[in-house]
PDB file of N, CA and C in Angstrom:
ATOM      1  N   UNK A   1     115.616  73.144 101.623  1.00  0.00           N
ATOM      2  CA  UNK A   1     116.055  73.656 100.333  1.00  0.00           C
ATOM      3  C   UNK A   1     117.121  74.725 100.523  1.00  0.00           C
ATOM      4  N   UNK A   2     117.917  74.888  99.536  1.00  0.00           N
ATOM      5  CA  UNK A   2     118.967  75.888  99.558  1.00  0.00           C
ATOM      6  C   UNK A   2     118.360  77.289  99.400  1.00  0.00           C
ATOM      7  N   UNK A   3     118.683  78.180 100.318  1.00  0.00           N
ATOM      8  CA  UNK A   3     118.143  79.540 100.320  1.00  0.00           C
ATOM      9  C   UNK A   3     118.463  80.273  99.017  1.00  0.00           C
ATOM     10  N   UNK A   4     119.675  80.132  98.521  1.00  0.00           N
ATOM     11  CA  UNK A   4     120.052  80.833  97.286  1.00  0.00           C
ATOM     12  C   UNK A   4     119.278  80.306  96.079  1.00  0.00           C
ATOM     13  N   UNK A   5     118.983  79.011  96.064  1.00  0.00           N
ATOM     14  CA  UNK A   5     118.170  78.462  94.980  1.00  0.00           C
ATOM     15  C   UNK A   5     116.757  79.028  95.017  1.00  0.00           C
ATOM     16  N   UNK A   6     116.207  79.162  96.216  1.00  0.00           N
ATOM     17  CA  UNK A   6     114.868  79.753  96.353  1.00  0.00           C
ATOM     18  C   UNK A   6     114.853  81.198  95.866  1.00  0.00           C
ATOM     19  N   UNK A   7     115.856  81.962  96.260  1.00  0.00           N
ATOM     20  CA  UNK A   7     115.923  83.362  95.852  1.00  0.00           C
ATOM     21  C   UNK A   7     116.086  83.475  94.345  1.00  0.00           C
ATOM     22  N   UNK A   8     116.956  82.662  93.784  1.00  0.00           N
ATOM     23  CA  UNK A   8     117.197  82.707  92.345  1.00  0.00           C
ATOM     24  C   UNK A   8     115.917  82.441  91.547  1.00  0.00           C
ATOM     25  N   UNK A   9     115.072  81.568  92.055  1.00  0.00           N
ATOM     26  CA  UNK A   9     113.848  81.205  91.344  1.00  0.00           C
ATOM     27  C   UNK A   9     112.652  82.074  91.712  1.00  0.00           C
ATOM     28  N   UNK A  10     112.842  82.990  92.641  1.00  0.00           N
ATOM     29  CA  UNK A  10     111.733  83.843  93.082  1.00  0.00           C
ATOM     30  C   UNK A  10     111.580  85.069  92.190  1.00  0.00           C
ATOM     31  N   UNK A  11     110.434  85.696  92.295  1.00  0.00           N
ATOM     32  CA  UNK A  11     110.192  86.960  91.601  1.00  0.00           C
ATOM     33  C   UNK A  11     110.415  88.144  92.520  1.00  0.00           C
ATOM     34  N   UNK A  12     110.355  87.893  93.819  1.00  0.00           N
ATOM     35  CA  UNK A  12     110.411  88.943  94.824  1.00  0.00           C
ATOM     36  C   UNK A  12     110.748  88.290  96.160  1.00  0.00           C
ATOM     37  N   UNK A  13     111.450  89.013  97.019  1.00  0.00           N
ATOM     38  CA  UNK A  13     111.783  88.486  98.345  1.00  0.00           C
ATOM     39  C   UNK A  13     111.227  89.428  99.400  1.00  0.00           C
ATOM     40  N   UNK A  14     110.602  88.857 100.416  1.00  0.00           N
ATOM     41  CA  UNK A  14     110.087  89.625 101.546  1.00  0.00           C
ATOM     42  C   UNK A  14     110.836  89.161 102.786  1.00  0.00           C
ATOM     43  N   UNK A  15     111.386  90.118 103.537  1.00  0.00           N
ATOM     44  CA  UNK A  15     112.154  89.784 104.728  1.00  0.00           C
ATOM     45  C   UNK A  15     111.946  90.852 105.797  1.00  0.00           C
ATOM     46  N   UNK A  16     112.178  90.489 107.025  1.00  0.00           N
ATOM     47  CA  UNK A  16     112.088  91.496 108.089  1.00  0.00           C
ATOM     48  C   UNK A  16     113.319  92.396 107.992  1.00  0.00           C
ATOM     49  N   UNK A  17     114.479  91.823 108.235  1.00  0.00           N
ATOM     50  CA  UNK A  17     115.741  92.570 108.078  1.00  0.00           C
ATOM     51  C   UNK A  17     116.867  91.627 107.670  1.00  0.00           C
ATOM     52  N   UNK A  18     116.520  90.466 107.159  1.00  0.00           N
ATOM     53  CA  UNK A  18     117.508  89.420 106.938  1.00  0.00           C
ATOM     54  C   UNK A  18     118.424  89.616 105.753  1.00  0.00           C
ATOM     55  N   UNK A  19     119.465  88.802 105.751  1.00  0.00           N
ATOM     56  CA  UNK A  19     120.432  88.836 104.652  1.00  0.00           C
ATOM     57  C   UNK A  19     119.839  88.285 103.365  1.00  0.00           C
ATOM     58  N   UNK A  20     118.705  87.613 103.452  1.00  0.00           N
ATOM     59  CA  UNK A  20     118.080  87.128 102.221  1.00  0.00           C
ATOM     60  C   UNK A  20     117.715  88.295 101.300  1.00  0.00           C
ATOM     61  N   UNK A  21     117.437  89.453 101.869  1.00  0.00           N
ATOM     62  CA  UNK A  21     117.179  90.640 101.052  1.00  0.00           C
ATOM     63  C   UNK A  21     118.416  91.072 100.288  1.00  0.00           C
ATOM     64  N   UNK A  22     119.555  91.051 100.940  1.00  0.00           N
ATOM     65  CA  UNK A  22     120.821  91.405 100.278  1.00  0.00           C
ATOM     66  C   UNK A  22     121.150  90.376  99.196  1.00  0.00           C
ATOM     67  N   UNK A  23     120.942  89.112  99.519  1.00  0.00           N
ATOM     68  CA  UNK A  23     121.185  88.059  98.539  1.00  0.00           C
ATOM     69  C   UNK A  23     120.263  88.234  97.330  1.00  0.00           C
ATOM     70  N   UNK A  24     119.033  88.647  97.562  1.00  0.00           N
ATOM     71  CA  UNK A  24     118.098  88.896  96.457  1.00  0.00           C
ATOM     72  C   UNK A  24     118.614  90.007  95.555  1.00  0.00           C
ATOM     73  N   UNK A  25     119.182  91.031  96.140  1.00  0.00           N
ATOM     74  CA  UNK A  25     119.745  92.120  95.333  1.00  0.00           C
ATOM     75  C   UNK A  25     120.866  91.593  94.446  1.00  0.00           C
ATOM     76  N   UNK A  26     121.666  90.687  94.978  1.00  0.00           N
ATOM     77  CA  UNK A  26     122.741  90.094  94.177  1.00  0.00           C
ATOM     78  C   UNK A  26     122.178  89.329  92.977  1.00  0.00           C
ATOM     79  N   UNK A  27     120.966  88.819  93.113  1.00  0.00           N
ATOM     80  CA  UNK A  27     120.289  88.137  92.006  1.00  0.00           C
ATOM     81  C   UNK A  27     119.402  89.104  91.217  1.00  0.00           C
ATOM     82  N   UNK A  28     119.498  90.386  91.512  1.00  0.00           N
ATOM     83  CA  UNK A  28     118.729  91.440  90.855  1.00  0.00           C
ATOM     84  C   UNK A  28     117.220  91.253  91.018  1.00  0.00           C
ATOM     85  N   UNK A  29     116.814  90.879  92.228  1.00  0.00           N
ATOM     86  CA  UNK A  29     115.401  90.689  92.556  1.00  0.00           C
ATOM     87  C   UNK A  29     114.926  91.831  93.458  1.00  0.00           C
ATOM     88  N   UNK A  30     113.676  92.241  93.335  1.00  0.00           N
ATOM     89  CA  UNK A  30     113.129  93.252  94.229  1.00  0.00           C
ATOM     90  C   UNK A  30     112.935  92.691  95.639  1.00  0.00           C
ATOM     91  N   UNK A  31     112.959  93.590  96.619  1.00  0.00           N
ATOM     92  CA  UNK A  31     112.901  93.182  98.021  1.00  0.00           C
ATOM     93  C   UNK A  31     111.924  94.073  98.782  1.00  0.00           C
ATOM     94  N   UNK A  32     111.139  93.457  99.640  1.00  0.00           N
ATOM     95  CA  UNK A  32     110.282  94.178 100.575  1.00  0.00           C
ATOM     96  C   UNK A  32     110.824  93.899 101.967  1.00  0.00           C
ATOM     97  N   UNK A  33     111.020  94.968 102.742  1.00  0.00           N
ATOM     98  CA  UNK A  33     111.570  94.833 104.093  1.00  0.00           C
ATOM     99  C   UNK A  33     110.595  95.427 105.107  1.00  0.00           C
ATOM    100  N   UNK A  34     110.717  94.980 106.352  1.00  0.00           N
ATOM    101  CA  UNK A  34     109.888  95.507 107.433  1.00  0.00           C
ATOM    102  C   UNK A  34     110.714  96.286 108.445  1.00  0.00           C
ATOM    103  N   UNK A  35     112.037  96.236 108.322  1.00  0.00           N
ATOM    104  CA  UNK A  35     112.915  96.917 109.277  1.00  0.00           C
ATOM    105  C   UNK A  35     113.978  97.713 108.551  1.00  0.00           C
ATOM    106  N   UNK A  36     114.948  98.196 109.313  1.00  0.00           N
ATOM    107  CA  UNK A  36     116.035  99.000 108.756  1.00  0.00           C
ATOM    108  C   UNK A  36     117.185  98.103 108.319  1.00  0.00           C
ATOM    109  N   UNK A  37     117.645  98.298 107.090  1.00  0.00           N
ATOM    110  CA  UNK A  37     118.753  97.526 106.538  1.00  0.00           C
ATOM    111  C   UNK A  37     119.676  98.445 105.744  1.00  0.00           C
ATOM    112  N   UNK A  38     120.919  98.028 105.592  1.00  0.00           N
ATOM    113  CA  UNK A  38     121.890  98.859 104.877  1.00  0.00           C
ATOM    114  C   UNK A  38     121.624  98.906 103.374  1.00  0.00           C
ATOM    115  N   UNK A  39     120.904  97.939 102.851  1.00  0.00           N
ATOM    116  CA  UNK A  39     120.697  97.873 101.400  1.00  0.00           C
ATOM    117  C   UNK A  39     119.403  98.548 100.949  1.00  0.00           C
ATOM    118  N   UNK A  40     118.798  99.335 101.826  1.00  0.00           N
ATOM    119  CA  UNK A  40     117.556 100.026 101.436  1.00  0.00           C
ATOM    120  C   UNK A  40     117.810 101.215 100.514  1.00  0.00           C
ATOM    121  N   UNK A  41     119.057 101.399 100.101  1.00  0.00           N
ATOM    122  CA  UNK A  41     119.405 102.484  99.174  1.00  0.00           C
ATOM    123  C   UNK A  41     118.990 102.167  97.739  1.00  0.00           C
ATOM    124  N   UNK A  42     118.672 100.901  97.470  1.00  0.00           N
ATOM    125  CA  UNK A  42     118.299 100.501  96.119  1.00  0.00           C
ATOM    126  C   UNK A  42     116.836 100.827  95.840  1.00  0.00           C
ATOM    127  N   UNK A  43     116.570 101.227  94.594  1.00  0.00           N
ATOM    128  CA  UNK A  43     115.199 101.570  94.188  1.00  0.00           C
ATOM    129  C   UNK A  43     114.245 100.384  94.273  1.00  0.00           C
ATOM    130  N   UNK A  44     114.776  99.196  94.152  1.00  0.00           N
ATOM    131  CA  UNK A  44     113.913  98.013  94.149  1.00  0.00           C
ATOM    132  C   UNK A  44     113.681  97.467  95.555  1.00  0.00           C
ATOM    133  N   UNK A  45     114.091  98.220  96.574  1.00  0.00           N
ATOM    134  CA  UNK A  45     113.851  97.827  97.967  1.00  0.00           C
ATOM    135  C   UNK A  45     112.838  98.788  98.562  1.00  0.00           C
ATOM    136  N   UNK A  46     111.750  98.263  99.055  1.00  0.00           N
ATOM    137  CA  UNK A  46     110.709  99.086  99.670  1.00  0.00           C
ATOM    138  C   UNK A  46     110.477  98.627 101.089  1.00  0.00           C
ATOM    139  N   UNK A  47     110.377  99.603 101.988  1.00  0.00           N
ATOM    140  CA  UNK A  47     110.107  99.299 103.386  1.00  0.00           C
ATOM    141  C   UNK A  47     108.609  99.431 103.654  1.00  0.00           C
ATOM    142  N   UNK A  48     108.056  98.418 104.287  1.00  0.00           N
ATOM    143  CA  UNK A  48     106.640  98.399 104.656  1.00  0.00           C
ATOM    144  C   UNK A  48     106.495  98.976 106.058  1.00  0.00           C
ATOM    145  N   UNK A  49     105.636  99.952 106.190  1.00  0.00           N
ATOM    146  CA  UNK A  49     105.334 100.504 107.512  1.00  0.00           C
ATOM    147  C   UNK A  49     103.979 100.006 108.002  1.00  0.00           C
ATOM    148  N   UNK A  50     103.112  99.714 107.055  1.00  0.00           N
ATOM    149  CA  UNK A  50     101.770  99.246 107.371  1.00  0.00           C
ATOM    150  C   UNK A  50     101.507  97.964 106.565  1.00  0.00           C
ATOM    151  N   UNK A  51     101.279  96.840 107.219  1.00  0.00           N
ATOM    152  CA  UNK A  51     101.059  95.583 106.489  1.00  0.00           C
ATOM    153  C   UNK A  51      99.943  95.652 105.449  1.00  0.00           C
ATOM    154  N   UNK A  52      99.014  96.567 105.606  1.00  0.00           N
ATOM    155  CA  UNK A  52      97.936  96.709 104.627  1.00  0.00           C
ATOM    156  C   UNK A  52      98.464  97.177 103.270  1.00  0.00           C
ATOM    157  N   UNK A  53      99.663  97.784 103.248  1.00  0.00           N
ATOM    158  CA  UNK A  53     100.284  98.253 102.006  1.00  0.00           C
ATOM    159  C   UNK A  53     100.882  97.115 101.185  1.00  0.00           C
ATOM    160  N   UNK A  54     101.032  95.957 101.782  1.00  0.00           N
ATOM    161  CA  UNK A  54     101.756  94.860 101.153  1.00  0.00           C
ATOM    162  C   UNK A  54     101.262  94.500  99.750  1.00  0.00           C
ATOM    163  N   UNK A  55      99.963  94.302  99.513  1.00  0.00           N
ATOM    164  CA  UNK A  55      99.521  93.926  98.158  1.00  0.00           C
ATOM    165  C   UNK A  55      99.893  94.951  97.088  1.00  0.00           C
ATOM    166  N   UNK A  56      99.771  96.219  97.417  1.00  0.00           N
ATOM    167  CA  UNK A  56     100.087  97.272  96.454  1.00  0.00           C
ATOM    168  C   UNK A  56     101.579  97.281  96.142  1.00  0.00           C
ATOM    169  N   UNK A  57     102.396  97.157  97.163  1.00  0.00           N
ATOM    170  CA  UNK A  57     103.844  97.200  96.972  1.00  0.00           C
ATOM    171  C   UNK A  57     104.332  95.949  96.238  1.00  0.00           C
ATOM    172  N   UNK A  58     103.736  94.810  96.510  1.00  0.00           N
ATOM    173  CA  UNK A  58     104.114  93.595  95.778  1.00  0.00           C
ATOM    174  C   UNK A  58     103.847  93.797  94.290  1.00  0.00           C
ATOM    175  N   UNK A  59     102.661  94.283  93.944  1.00  0.00           N
ATOM    176  CA  UNK A  59     102.346  94.517  92.521  1.00  0.00           C
ATOM    177  C   UNK A  59     103.303  95.524  91.898  1.00  0.00           C
ATOM    178  N   UNK A  60     103.659  96.560  92.647  1.00  0.00           N
ATOM    179  CA  UNK A  60     104.567  97.597  92.151  1.00  0.00           C
ATOM    180  C   UNK A  60     105.963  97.033  91.880  1.00  0.00           C
ATOM    181  N   UNK A  61     106.444  96.191  92.754  1.00  0.00           N
ATOM    182  CA  UNK A  61     107.821  95.705  92.652  1.00  0.00           C
ATOM    183  C   UNK A  61     108.007  94.483  91.756  1.00  0.00           C
ATOM    184  N   UNK A  62     106.962  93.764  91.463  1.00  0.00           N
ATOM    185  CA  UNK A  62     107.118  92.532  90.693  1.00  0.00           C
ATOM    186  C   UNK A  62     107.810  92.739  89.355  1.00  0.00           C
ATOM    187  N   UNK A  63     107.738  93.918  88.811  1.00  0.00           N
ATOM    188  CA  UNK A  63     108.335  94.176  87.501  1.00  0.00           C
ATOM    189  C   UNK A  63     109.624  94.982  87.596  1.00  0.00           C
ATOM    190  N   UNK A  64     110.130  95.167  88.812  1.00  0.00           N
ATOM    191  CA  UNK A  64     111.380  95.912  88.984  1.00  0.00           C
ATOM    192  C   UNK A  64     112.532  94.953  89.213  1.00  0.00           C
ATOM    193  N   UNK A  65     113.707  95.407  88.813  1.00  0.00           N
ATOM    194  CA  UNK A  65     114.932  94.657  89.066  1.00  0.00           C
ATOM    195  C   UNK A  65     116.005  95.664  89.455  1.00  0.00           C
ATOM    196  N   UNK A  66     116.999  95.190  90.158  1.00  0.00           N
ATOM    197  CA  UNK A  66     118.091  96.096  90.504  1.00  0.00           C
ATOM    198  C   UNK A  66     118.891  96.405  89.254  1.00  0.00           C
ATOM    199  N   UNK A  67     119.468  97.557  89.259  1.00  0.00           N
ATOM    200  CA  UNK A  67     120.361  97.955  88.184  1.00  0.00           C
ATOM    201  C   UNK A  67     121.706  97.286  88.436  1.00  0.00           C
ATOM    202  N   UNK A  68     122.165  96.491  87.493  1.00  0.00           N
ATOM    203  CA  UNK A  68     123.398  95.713  87.681  1.00  0.00           C
ATOM    204  C   UNK A  68     124.592  96.612  87.993  1.00  0.00           C
ATOM    205  N   UNK A  69     124.733  97.711  87.273  1.00  0.00           N
ATOM    206  CA  UNK A  69     125.862  98.621  87.511  1.00  0.00           C
ATOM    207  C   UNK A  69     125.789  99.250  88.891  1.00  0.00           C
ATOM    208  N   UNK A  70     124.585  99.605  89.323  1.00  0.00           N
ATOM    209  CA  UNK A  70     124.391 100.175  90.651  1.00  0.00           C
ATOM    210  C   UNK A  70     124.774  99.158  91.730  1.00  0.00           C
ATOM    211  N   UNK A  71     124.379  97.928  91.522  1.00  0.00           N
ATOM    212  CA  UNK A  71     124.732  96.859  92.459  1.00  0.00           C
ATOM    213  C   UNK A  71     126.234  96.671  92.525  1.00  0.00           C
ATOM    214  N   UNK A  72     126.870  96.653  91.376  1.00  0.00           N
ATOM    215  CA  UNK A  72     128.318  96.479  91.293  1.00  0.00           C
ATOM    216  C   UNK A  72     129.047  97.611  92.016  1.00  0.00           C
ATOM    217  N   UNK A  73     128.598  98.846  91.820  1.00  0.00           N
ATOM    218  CA  UNK A  73     129.219  99.996  92.500  1.00  0.00           C
ATOM    219  C   UNK A  73     129.090  99.861  94.018  1.00  0.00           C
ATOM    220  N   UNK A  74     127.943  99.433  94.474  1.00  0.00           N
ATOM    221  CA  UNK A  74     127.705  99.299  95.913  1.00  0.00           C
ATOM    222  C   UNK A  74     128.586  98.209  96.515  1.00  0.00           C
ATOM    223  N   UNK A  75     128.720  97.108  95.814  1.00  0.00           N
ATOM    224  CA  UNK A  75     129.499  95.986  96.331  1.00  0.00           C
ATOM    225  C   UNK A  75     130.992  96.307  96.332  1.00  0.00           C
ATOM    226  N   UNK A  76     131.446  97.000  95.314  1.00  0.00           N
ATOM    227  CA  UNK A  76     132.881  97.287  95.250  1.00  0.00           C
ATOM    228  C   UNK A  76     133.207  98.538  96.026  1.00  0.00           C
TER     229      UNK A  76
END
């Protein structure tokens, strides 16, 4: 399947440090990361330090979206 189609239809993206997290931001989707990435400046990106935190953070982020203007400023 096409990665962008999956991201577009998802509610949330979980990645170690991949570009799928950045692509999710472009679709205004929340992202959970396990490593260091340049796009962790967004409020809808949370870094997991302890895998036990995952359920709580998923519930927290499911209703968040990136701010379109903030995304636009970052990209330009």
